[in-house]
Short mmCIF file of C-alpha atoms and ligand atoms in Angstrom, two decimals:
data_model
loop_
_atom_site.label_atom_id
_atom_site.label_comp_id
_atom_site.label_asym_id
_atom_site.label_seq_id
_atom_site.Cartn_x
_atom_site.Cartn_y
_atom_site.Cartn_z
CA MET T 21 -8.82 40.20 -14.59
CA THR T 22 -9.54 42.11 -17.68
CA ARG T 23 -12.36 42.79 -20.04
CA ALA T 24 -12.15 42.80 -23.81
CA ARG T 25 -12.40 46.55 -23.75
CA ARG T 26 -10.07 47.00 -26.67
CA ALA T 27 -11.55 44.50 -29.07
CA GLY T 28 -10.90 46.84 -31.98
CA LEU T 29 -7.19 46.39 -31.52
CA ALA T 30 -7.39 42.64 -31.54
CA ALA T 31 -6.33 42.00 -35.10
CA ALA T 32 -3.43 44.43 -34.92
CA ALA T 33 -2.29 42.92 -31.68
CA ALA T 34 -2.16 39.33 -32.90
CA LEU T 35 1.16 37.93 -31.80
CA LEU T 36 3.56 36.26 -34.13
CA LEU T 37 3.91 32.66 -33.22
CA SER T 38 7.24 31.18 -32.38
CA GLY T 39 8.36 27.71 -33.33
CA CYS T 40 7.13 26.00 -30.21
CA THR T 41 6.09 22.42 -30.52
CA SER T 42 2.66 21.39 -29.37
CA PHE T 43 0.92 18.07 -29.19
CA ALA T 44 -2.82 17.93 -29.56
CA GLY T 45 -4.35 15.68 -26.99
CA SER T 46 -0.97 14.68 -25.60
CA VAL T 47 -1.39 12.86 -22.34
CA SER T 48 2.12 13.19 -20.91
CA PRO T 49 2.54 16.20 -18.69
CA PRO T 50 5.82 17.97 -19.39
CA ALA T 51 8.68 17.54 -16.99
CA PRO T 52 8.04 19.95 -14.14
CA ARG T 53 10.60 22.47 -13.07
CA ALA T 54 11.95 22.00 -9.62
CA ALA T 55 9.60 23.48 -7.05
CA PRO T 56 11.10 26.37 -5.14
CA PRO T 57 12.79 25.04 -2.02
CA ALA T 58 11.01 26.27 1.06
CA THR T 59 13.93 27.17 3.25
CA THR T 60 13.73 30.88 3.94
CA THR T 61 10.93 33.34 4.22
CA ALA T 62 10.30 36.16 1.78
CA THR T 63 12.58 39.13 2.11
CA PRO T 64 11.27 41.49 4.78
CA SER T 65 9.93 44.73 3.42
CA ASP T 66 12.43 46.80 5.40
CA ALA T 67 15.27 45.71 3.12
CA PRO T 68 17.79 48.48 2.45
CA VAL T 69 17.17 50.91 -0.36
CA GLY T 70 18.83 50.29 -3.67
CA THR T 71 19.67 46.66 -3.09
CA CYS T 72 18.55 43.91 -5.35
CA PRO T 73 18.34 40.38 -3.99
CA ALA T 74 20.85 37.95 -5.45
CA GLU T 75 18.00 35.55 -6.06
CA ARG T 76 14.24 35.40 -5.87
CA ALA T 77 12.77 35.22 -2.37
CA ARG T 78 11.55 31.77 -1.30
CA PRO T 79 8.03 31.07 -0.09
CA ASP T 80 7.43 30.95 3.65
CA PRO T 81 8.10 27.36 4.78
CA HIS T 82 5.28 27.81 7.34
CA ARG T 83 2.72 28.86 4.75
CA PRO T 84 -0.74 27.27 4.94
CA LYS T 85 -1.24 23.79 3.55
CA VAL T 86 -4.58 23.28 1.80
CA HIS T 87 -6.35 20.33 0.22
CA LEU T 88 -9.46 20.99 -1.83
CA ASP T 89 -11.73 18.07 -2.67
CA PHE T 90 -14.41 19.06 -5.21
CA ARG T 91 -17.25 16.95 -6.64
CA LEU T 92 -19.07 18.37 -9.63
CA GLY T 93 -22.59 16.94 -9.63
CA ASP T 94 -24.18 15.30 -12.64
CA ASP T 95 -26.26 18.46 -13.06
CA ARG T 96 -22.92 20.28 -13.68
CA ARG T 97 -24.20 23.16 -11.52
CA THR T 98 -23.64 21.86 -8.01
CA VAL T 99 -20.16 21.48 -6.55
CA THR T 100 -19.85 19.87 -3.15
CA GLY T 101 -16.55 19.71 -1.42
CA THR T 102 -14.30 19.60 1.59
CA GLU T 103 -11.41 21.92 2.30
CA LYS T 104 -8.73 20.94 4.77
CA VAL T 105 -6.41 23.70 5.95
CA VAL T 106 -3.35 23.53 8.17
CA PHE T 107 -2.73 27.09 9.29
CA THR T 108 0.27 28.45 11.20
CA PRO T 109 -0.15 32.16 11.88
CA ASP T 110 2.78 34.55 12.25
CA GLU T 111 0.88 36.39 14.98
CA ARG T 112 -1.65 35.24 17.55
CA VAL T 113 -5.21 34.70 16.29
CA ASP T 114 -8.54 33.84 17.91
CA GLU T 115 -10.31 32.89 14.70
CA LEU T 116 -9.85 31.90 11.10
CA VAL T 117 -11.52 34.00 8.41
CA PHE T 118 -12.51 32.67 5.00
CA ARG T 119 -13.79 34.78 2.11
CA LEU T 120 -16.85 33.49 0.24
CA VAL T 121 -16.27 35.11 -3.14
CA PRO T 122 -19.31 33.58 -4.93
CA ASN T 123 -21.63 35.53 -2.62
CA GLY T 124 -20.22 38.89 -3.74
CA PRO T 125 -22.44 41.49 -5.42
CA GLU T 126 -21.02 40.78 -8.87
CA SER T 127 -21.61 37.03 -8.70
CA ALA T 128 -24.58 36.28 -6.45
CA PRO T 129 -27.19 37.95 -8.73
CA ASN T 130 -26.29 35.42 -11.45
CA GLY T 131 -27.18 32.54 -9.17
CA ASN T 132 -23.75 31.77 -7.73
CA HIS T 133 -23.89 30.79 -4.08
CA LEU T 134 -21.48 29.30 -1.54
CA VAL T 135 -22.51 27.89 1.83
CA VAL T 136 -20.45 26.19 4.52
CA ASP T 137 -22.26 23.04 5.59
CA ALA T 138 -19.99 22.04 8.47
CA VAL T 139 -16.72 22.95 10.15
CA ARG T 140 -14.49 20.56 12.10
CA GLY T 141 -11.22 20.73 13.97
CA LYS T 142 -9.97 19.96 17.46
CA ASP T 143 -9.45 23.68 18.20
CA VAL T 144 -12.75 24.83 16.66
CA SER T 145 -15.52 26.15 18.87
CA SER T 146 -17.97 27.47 16.25
CA GLY T 147 -18.40 29.00 12.84
CA GLY T 148 -20.57 31.81 11.54
CA TYR T 149 -21.10 34.22 8.68
CA GLU T 150 -20.46 37.94 8.38
CA ALA T 151 -22.14 39.93 5.63
CA ALA T 152 -19.21 42.13 4.49
CA GLY T 153 -21.37 43.60 1.75
CA ALA T 154 -22.14 40.25 0.14
CA ALA T 155 -25.40 38.39 -0.43
CA ASP T 156 -26.92 35.84 1.92
CA PRO T 157 -25.48 33.97 3.79
CA GLY T 158 -22.54 36.41 3.78
CA GLY T 159 -19.16 37.21 2.33
CA LEU T 160 -17.02 35.97 5.21
CA TYR T 161 -17.09 32.75 7.22
CA VAL T 162 -15.45 33.09 10.62
CA VAL T 163 -14.25 30.01 12.50
CA SER T 164 -13.79 30.72 16.21
CA LEU T 165 -11.04 28.84 18.02
CA ARG T 166 -11.62 27.56 21.52
CA ASP T 167 -8.35 28.81 22.99
CA GLY T 168 -6.89 30.93 20.24
CA LEU T 169 -3.69 30.06 18.42
CA ALA T 170 -0.25 31.46 19.23
CA ALA T 171 2.16 32.61 16.55
CA GLY T 172 4.04 29.65 15.14
CA LYS T 173 1.49 27.08 16.37
CA SER T 174 -0.58 25.11 13.87
CA THR T 175 -4.21 24.13 13.71
CA GLU T 176 -6.11 22.00 11.22
CA VAL T 177 -9.62 22.87 10.15
CA ALA T 178 -11.95 21.10 7.73
CA LEU T 179 -14.86 22.83 6.01
CA ASP T 180 -17.62 21.08 4.06
CA PHE T 181 -19.21 23.36 1.52
CA THR T 182 -21.71 23.49 -1.32
CA LEU T 183 -21.18 25.78 -4.29
CA THR T 184 -24.00 26.48 -6.71
CA LEU T 185 -22.92 27.66 -10.15
CA GLY T 186 -25.04 30.35 -11.73
CA THR T 187 -25.71 31.38 -15.30
CA GLY T 188 -22.71 31.46 -17.62
CA GLY T 189 -21.24 34.92 -18.17
CA PHE T 190 -18.06 36.91 -17.61
CA ASP T 191 -17.45 35.76 -14.08
CA ARG T 192 -15.27 33.38 -12.15
CA PHE T 193 -18.19 30.98 -11.70
CA GLY T 194 -20.77 29.68 -14.09
CA ALA T 195 -22.19 26.85 -16.12
CA ASP T 196 -23.68 26.81 -19.58
CA ASP T 197 -24.74 24.05 -21.94
CA GLN T 198 -21.13 22.91 -22.44
CA VAL T 199 -18.86 23.80 -19.58
CA SER T 200 -18.82 24.40 -15.83
CA TRP T 201 -16.18 26.53 -14.14
CA TRP T 202 -15.38 27.90 -10.73
CA ALA T 203 -12.47 29.83 -9.29
CA SER T 204 -12.36 31.15 -5.73
CA GLY T 205 -15.11 28.54 -5.47
CA ALA T 206 -14.14 27.29 -2.00
CA PRO T 207 -13.86 29.32 1.22
CA LEU T 208 -10.64 31.31 0.73
CA LEU T 209 -8.27 31.68 3.69
CA ALA T 210 -8.06 35.48 3.99
CA TRP T 211 -4.75 35.83 5.82
CA GLU T 212 -2.25 38.59 5.10
CA PRO T 213 1.04 37.65 6.81
CA GLY T 214 2.31 40.49 8.97
CA THR T 215 -1.06 42.25 8.87
CA GLY T 216 -3.84 39.87 9.87
CA TRP T 217 -7.21 38.88 8.47
CA ALA T 218 -8.36 40.58 5.28
CA GLU T 219 -12.01 41.32 6.08
CA ASP T 220 -12.47 43.95 3.40
CA PRO T 221 -16.00 44.58 2.19
CA PHE T 222 -17.17 43.41 -1.20
CA VAL T 223 -17.86 46.18 -3.71
CA ALA T 224 -20.06 46.32 -6.80
CA LEU T 225 -17.12 46.64 -9.20
CA ASN T 226 -16.04 44.18 -11.84
CA GLY T 227 -12.79 43.21 -10.11
CA GLU T 228 -11.26 41.33 -7.21
CA THR T 229 -11.32 42.29 -3.53
CA ALA T 230 -9.65 39.21 -2.02
CA THR T 231 -6.29 38.86 -0.28
CA SER T 232 -4.73 35.48 0.41
CA PRO T 233 -1.28 34.04 1.10
CA VAL T 234 0.48 31.51 -1.08
CA MET T 235 -0.42 28.02 0.09
CA ASP T 236 0.94 24.53 -0.43
CA THR T 237 -2.08 23.34 -2.38
CA SER T 238 -3.47 20.06 -3.67
CA VAL T 239 -6.74 19.72 -5.56
CA SER T 240 -9.00 16.79 -6.37
CA VAL T 241 -11.99 17.09 -8.71
CA SER T 242 -14.53 14.31 -9.31
CA ALA T 243 -16.48 15.01 -12.49
CA PRO T 244 -18.75 13.15 -14.93
CA GLU T 245 -16.46 10.94 -17.00
CA ASN T 246 -17.16 12.68 -20.31
CA LEU T 247 -15.65 15.93 -19.03
CA THR T 248 -12.00 17.00 -19.03
CA VAL T 249 -10.91 19.01 -16.00
CA LEU T 250 -8.41 21.88 -16.29
CA MET T 251 -7.17 23.56 -13.14
CA THR T 252 -4.48 25.29 -11.14
CA GLY T 253 -1.35 23.22 -10.64
CA ALA T 254 0.53 20.37 -12.26
CA ARG T 255 -2.18 17.90 -13.19
CA ALA T 256 -1.83 14.13 -12.96
CA GLU T 257 -3.57 11.61 -15.21
CA PRO T 258 -7.24 11.19 -14.27
CA SER T 259 -8.42 8.05 -12.55
CA ALA T 260 -10.02 5.28 -14.59
CA PRO T 261 -13.79 5.83 -14.98
CA GLN T 262 -15.84 4.43 -12.14
CA ASP T 263 -19.60 4.77 -11.78
CA GLY T 264 -19.59 7.25 -14.64
CA ARG T 265 -17.01 9.56 -13.09
CA ARG T 266 -13.30 10.32 -13.18
CA THR T 267 -11.17 12.05 -10.55
CA TRP T 268 -8.55 14.59 -11.55
CA THR T 269 -5.80 15.79 -9.21
CA SER T 270 -3.16 18.50 -9.21
CA THR T 271 -0.62 20.13 -6.93
CA GLU T 272 0.85 23.62 -6.78
CA LYS T 273 3.07 24.46 -3.84
CA VAL T 274 2.56 28.21 -4.03
CA ALA T 275 -1.08 28.89 -4.97
CA ARG T 276 -3.03 31.77 -3.43
CA ASP T 277 -6.25 30.40 -4.87
CA VAL T 278 -7.50 27.80 -7.34
CA GLY T 279 -9.36 27.87 -10.65
CA VAL T 280 -11.16 24.88 -12.21
CA ALA T 281 -12.99 24.30 -15.50
CA ALA T 282 -14.74 21.06 -16.49
CA GLY T 283 -16.02 20.53 -20.01
CA PRO T 284 -15.59 18.60 -23.25
CA PHE T 285 -12.22 20.25 -23.82
CA THR T 286 -9.82 19.39 -26.60
CA THR T 287 -6.40 19.92 -25.09
CA ALA T 288 -2.96 20.75 -26.40
CA GLN T 289 0.32 20.92 -24.56
CA THR T 290 3.65 22.53 -25.15
CA THR T 291 6.74 23.37 -23.18
CA THR T 292 8.34 26.81 -23.25
CA PRO T 293 12.07 27.13 -23.95
CA ASP T 294 12.53 27.64 -20.21
CA GLY T 295 10.65 24.47 -19.34
CA VAL T 296 7.21 25.73 -18.32
CA GLY T 297 4.56 23.12 -19.11
CA VAL T 298 1.64 24.75 -20.91
CA THR T 299 -1.73 22.98 -21.11
CA VAL T 300 -4.69 24.57 -22.87
CA GLY T 301 -8.20 23.42 -23.61
CA VAL T 302 -10.78 24.60 -26.14
CA LEU T 303 -14.42 23.62 -26.46
CA PRO T 304 -16.09 22.06 -29.49
CA GLY T 305 -16.77 24.74 -32.09
CA SER T 306 -13.94 27.00 -30.88
CA ARG T 307 -12.59 29.17 -33.69
CA LEU T 308 -9.20 29.13 -31.99
CA PRO T 309 -7.50 25.74 -32.30
CA ALA T 310 -5.94 24.37 -29.14
CA GLU T 311 -2.48 24.17 -30.75
CA GLN T 312 -2.60 27.86 -31.63
CA LEU T 313 -3.71 28.84 -28.13
CA ALA T 314 -0.85 26.77 -26.68
CA GLU T 315 1.66 28.58 -28.90
CA GLU T 316 0.19 31.99 -28.08
CA THR T 317 0.46 31.15 -24.37
CA SER T 318 4.06 30.03 -24.72
CA THR T 319 4.89 33.18 -26.69
CA ALA T 320 3.26 35.38 -24.04
CA ILE T 321 5.27 33.70 -21.28
CA ALA T 322 8.55 34.21 -23.11
CA GLY T 323 7.69 37.79 -24.02
CA ILE T 324 7.10 38.77 -20.41
CA GLU T 325 10.00 36.72 -19.04
CA ALA T 326 12.34 38.83 -21.20
CA HIS T 327 11.46 41.89 -19.12
CA VAL T 328 10.35 40.63 -15.72
CA GLY T 329 12.32 37.41 -15.14
CA ALA T 330 11.54 33.70 -14.98
CA PHE T 331 7.93 32.51 -15.04
CA PRO T 332 6.78 31.83 -11.47
CA TYR T 333 5.25 28.35 -11.82
CA ARG T 334 6.16 24.98 -13.28
CA THR T 335 2.96 24.94 -15.32
CA LEU T 336 0.34 27.22 -16.82
CA THR T 337 -3.13 26.01 -17.79
CA VAL T 338 -5.53 28.01 -19.96
CA ALA T 339 -9.21 27.07 -20.31
CA LEU T 340 -10.80 28.85 -23.25
CA LEU T 341 -14.43 29.45 -22.29
CA PRO T 342 -17.16 30.73 -24.59
CA ASP T 343 -16.60 34.37 -25.56
CA TYR T 344 -18.12 36.13 -22.58
CA GLY T 345 -15.45 38.80 -22.96
CA GLY T 346 -12.20 39.07 -21.02
CA GLY T 347 -10.05 36.82 -18.91
CA ILE T 348 -9.61 36.01 -15.24
CA GLU T 349 -6.28 35.09 -13.68
CA TYR T 350 -5.65 32.41 -11.08
CA PRO T 351 -2.35 31.00 -9.93
CA SER T 352 -0.94 28.94 -12.83
CA MET T 353 -4.44 28.96 -14.38
CA ILE T 354 -6.36 31.33 -16.63
CA LEU T 355 -10.08 31.33 -17.36
CA GLU T 356 -9.93 32.88 -20.81
CA ALA T 357 -13.38 34.05 -21.88
CA SER T 358 -12.14 35.80 -25.01
CA PRO T 359 -10.02 34.36 -27.83
CA ILE T 360 -8.00 37.61 -28.16
CA PRO T 361 -4.20 37.42 -27.72
CA GLU T 362 -3.98 40.78 -25.94
CA VAL T 363 -6.29 39.51 -23.19
CA LEU T 364 -4.14 36.40 -22.86
CA VAL T 365 -0.94 38.44 -22.47
CA HIS T 366 -2.56 40.51 -19.71
CA GLU T 367 -3.63 37.42 -17.79
CA VAL T 368 -0.22 35.79 -18.25
CA ALA T 369 1.36 38.94 -16.78
CA HIS T 370 -0.78 38.40 -13.69
CA MET T 371 1.20 35.23 -12.95
CA TRP T 372 3.98 37.57 -11.81
CA PHE T 373 1.73 40.40 -10.56
CA TYR T 374 -0.90 38.84 -8.27
CA GLY T 375 0.22 35.20 -8.54
CA MET T 376 3.82 35.49 -7.35
CA VAL T 377 4.04 39.09 -6.14
CA GLY T 378 0.76 39.23 -4.30
CA ASN T 379 -1.18 42.26 -3.19
CA SER T 380 -4.31 43.18 -1.34
CA GLN T 381 -6.65 43.30 -4.29
CA PHE T 382 -9.00 45.44 -2.21
CA ARG T 383 -6.50 47.94 -0.80
CA ASP T 384 -4.02 48.19 -3.69
CA PRO T 385 -5.74 46.92 -6.82
CA TRP T 386 -3.32 48.87 -9.01
CA LEU T 387 -0.36 46.80 -7.80
CA ASP T 388 -1.50 43.90 -9.94
CA GLU T 389 -3.73 45.58 -12.53
CA ALA T 390 -1.55 48.55 -13.52
CA MET T 391 1.51 46.31 -13.47
CA ALA T 392 -0.22 43.75 -15.71
CA SER T 393 -1.26 46.54 -18.09
CA TRP T 394 2.34 47.77 -18.14
CA ALA T 395 3.72 44.27 -18.69
CA GLU T 396 1.40 43.49 -21.60
CA ALA T 397 2.56 46.67 -23.32
CA VAL T 398 6.31 46.13 -22.96
CA VAL T 399 6.14 42.80 -24.78
CA ASP T 400 7.53 43.30 -28.28
CA GLY T 401 4.96 44.67 -30.65
CA ASN T 402 2.36 45.35 -27.95
CA GLU T 403 3.28 48.97 -27.25
CA GLY T 404 -0.09 50.19 -28.52
CA LEU T 405 -2.09 48.15 -26.01
CA VAL T 406 -1.96 50.81 -23.33
CA ASP T 407 -3.75 54.09 -23.96
CA ARG T 408 -0.99 56.59 -23.23
CA GLN T 409 -3.49 59.45 -23.33
CA ALA T 410 -4.91 58.05 -20.10
CA LEU T 411 -1.94 59.59 -18.28
CA SER T 412 -3.77 62.94 -18.35
CA LEU T 413 -6.94 61.60 -16.69
CA ASP T 414 -7.86 63.23 -13.40
CA GLY T 415 -7.97 60.96 -10.39
CA PRO T 416 -5.79 58.61 -8.38
CA VAL T 417 -4.38 55.32 -9.61
CA ASP T 418 -3.63 54.21 -6.06
CA GLY T 419 -7.18 54.10 -4.69
CA SER T 420 -8.73 51.10 -2.98
CA MET T 421 -11.67 49.24 -4.48
CA ALA T 422 -13.92 51.40 -2.31
CA ASP T 423 -12.62 54.59 -3.93
CA TYR T 424 -13.93 54.12 -7.49
CA GLN T 425 -17.47 55.13 -8.34
CA ASN T 426 -18.08 52.66 -11.14
CA ASP T 427 -16.39 50.17 -13.45
CA HIS T 428 -15.54 52.86 -15.97
CA SER T 429 -13.54 55.02 -13.58
CA TYR T 430 -11.94 51.92 -12.03
CA PHE T 431 -10.74 50.58 -15.38
CA ARG T 432 -9.71 53.95 -16.78
CA LEU T 433 -7.72 55.02 -13.74
CA VAL T 434 -6.29 51.75 -12.41
CA TYR T 435 -5.67 49.86 -15.66
CA ASP T 436 -5.25 52.59 -18.27
CA LYS T 437 -3.82 55.54 -16.37
CA GLY T 438 -1.78 53.20 -14.18
CA GLY T 439 -0.36 51.34 -17.17
CA ALA T 440 0.34 54.60 -19.02
CA ALA T 441 2.08 56.07 -15.97
CA LEU T 442 4.32 53.03 -15.58
CA LEU T 443 5.21 53.23 -19.29
CA ALA T 444 5.97 56.95 -18.96
CA ALA T 445 8.11 56.22 -15.89
CA ARG T 446 9.96 53.59 -17.90
CA ASP T 447 10.61 56.11 -20.67
CA ALA T 448 11.86 58.65 -18.13
CA ALA T 449 14.26 56.27 -16.39
CA GLY T 450 15.32 54.38 -19.49
CA PRO T 451 13.75 51.01 -20.31
CA ASP T 452 16.69 48.86 -19.27
CA ALA T 453 17.13 50.52 -15.87
CA PHE T 454 13.39 50.50 -15.22
CA ASP T 455 12.95 46.84 -16.16
CA ALA T 456 15.93 45.92 -13.98
CA ALA T 457 14.32 47.71 -11.03
CA ILE T 458 11.04 45.88 -11.65
CA ARG T 459 12.92 42.57 -11.66
CA CYS T 460 14.41 43.52 -8.29
CA TYR T 461 10.92 44.31 -7.00
CA VAL T 462 9.62 40.99 -8.29
CA ASP T 463 12.48 38.97 -6.83
CA ALA T 464 12.43 40.76 -3.46
CA ASN T 465 8.67 40.37 -3.03
CA ALA T 466 8.09 36.96 -4.56
CA TRP T 467 5.47 34.86 -2.76
CA SER T 468 4.62 37.67 -0.35
CA ILE T 469 1.91 40.33 -0.34
CA ALA T 470 3.60 43.48 -1.58
CA THR T 471 2.65 47.05 -0.77
CA PRO T 472 3.23 50.30 -2.68
CA ASP T 473 6.29 51.11 -0.60
CA ASP T 474 7.91 47.88 -1.80
CA LEU T 475 7.67 49.21 -5.35
CA GLY T 476 8.74 52.69 -4.22
CA ARG T 477 11.82 51.18 -2.60
CA ALA T 478 12.70 49.27 -5.77
CA LEU T 479 12.42 52.44 -7.86
CA ALA T 480 14.08 54.79 -5.36
CA ASP T 481 17.30 54.96 -7.37
CA LEU T 482 15.37 56.10 -10.46
CA PRO T 483 14.20 59.60 -9.45
CA ALA T 484 12.90 60.46 -12.93
CA ALA T 485 10.56 57.45 -12.78
CA VAL T 486 9.47 58.29 -9.25
CA THR T 487 8.60 61.84 -10.28
CA VAL T 488 6.37 60.58 -13.08
CA LEU T 489 4.62 58.10 -10.78
CA MET T 490 4.03 60.72 -8.08
CA GLN T 491 2.60 63.20 -10.56
CA ALA T 492 0.25 60.51 -11.84
CA GLN T 493 -0.92 59.64 -8.30
CA VAL T 494 0.51 56.13 -8.53
CA LEU T 495 3.06 56.47 -5.76
CA ASP T 496 2.90 58.70 -2.74
CA LYS T 497 5.75 60.42 -0.91
CA LYS T 498 5.46 57.95 1.94
CA ASP T 499 6.02 55.06 -0.50
CA VAL T 500 9.48 56.19 -1.56
CA PRO T 501 12.44 56.29 0.83
CA ARG T 502 14.64 59.37 0.62
ZN1 ZN U 3 -6.02 42.16 -14.89
#
């Protein structure tokens, strides 16, 4: 996520628009790109030094399969739903752990609240909450299995839940007089393949602490018929109105999580030169026309693709919310609460760093945030977006979310110093060699949960870059093979 902390640069950072076509209110979704075939698992992290995969790693064919069925009430503040998960662990488990993000200390005080009403499944014995530093009823929901589950075996669990949306603001949940939105709004399967359950505590910082695997995901949203629903995944046409409601559906085969916005959106669509279907929505009274937002999104995708490689998803959807400041990234979906292009570029960069190359957002928040800061700055004309002076700040970039005292030190060290250090490393190694190494990192770690040593391995042949990153406390000796 990001905050509009550099609003003063907004005008200077406005991106030139390319000649993309866009169609206001178009109802035909663009032709999707072929979904990645699920035939092999992601490259193991003990790959040899200095090698670059011939092609991007495929998602794990045994990844979880999730269906989310949401119903937004007529009050537009109550979301009831059912989540069905088919889970196949890569090591034995005795329970399933779900993260209840709305109950975290940044969201609960605004009235956001998620409860699990029931849990079902033939292997389920019980379910219960754990606090994990979150508000009542807790930040984790733990489903105990009667006999455990061996590696490679599958179980299906269904959770009924009720999500209450709080006051509108810069958060991943909220409702105001126009629009309702929720992201991480359902219990989130907190599995880190190869490591186990991510039961990290919530912290009172304005950032993410969740870890989740990519999942074969389908979403259904029933909403009052006057609302348009924008969400993660390739969206189908809504159902015909019935009893004052329409149902919207989407699929995304590699989503770690899901974002949804429902409001009186005016939409525009475009397709990037590489075939990514872009859908955006703006609310009545928006100063930014939908067509312009669609073109800015397409331009941001192309600008980052030039350095980092092909866009991860078939589609990208952007919901422009009222200007609460900043943006929040979800797989193939952005909740954009600021009409500023620089914020958009940052969130688009997260599609590679967080969406495709995942990370523990609690343990290694810099892996997505510093990389997104770096990526926004390497796009042509955006060089000034990262504060290069931040390189001289004291303090580590590679801390966990528990290591930063407040939002200021978190943003300055992880986003600003981290982004500046990656830019300085790029200068030291040479931009072409550095970008090539980043593409190797991206391709080797696609659809997995990367760790700092994965990046260290990708950069190991660029000692000048490694030196810069070690001096800046981005990488550690143990992260870089000798
Ligand atoms: Zn971010």
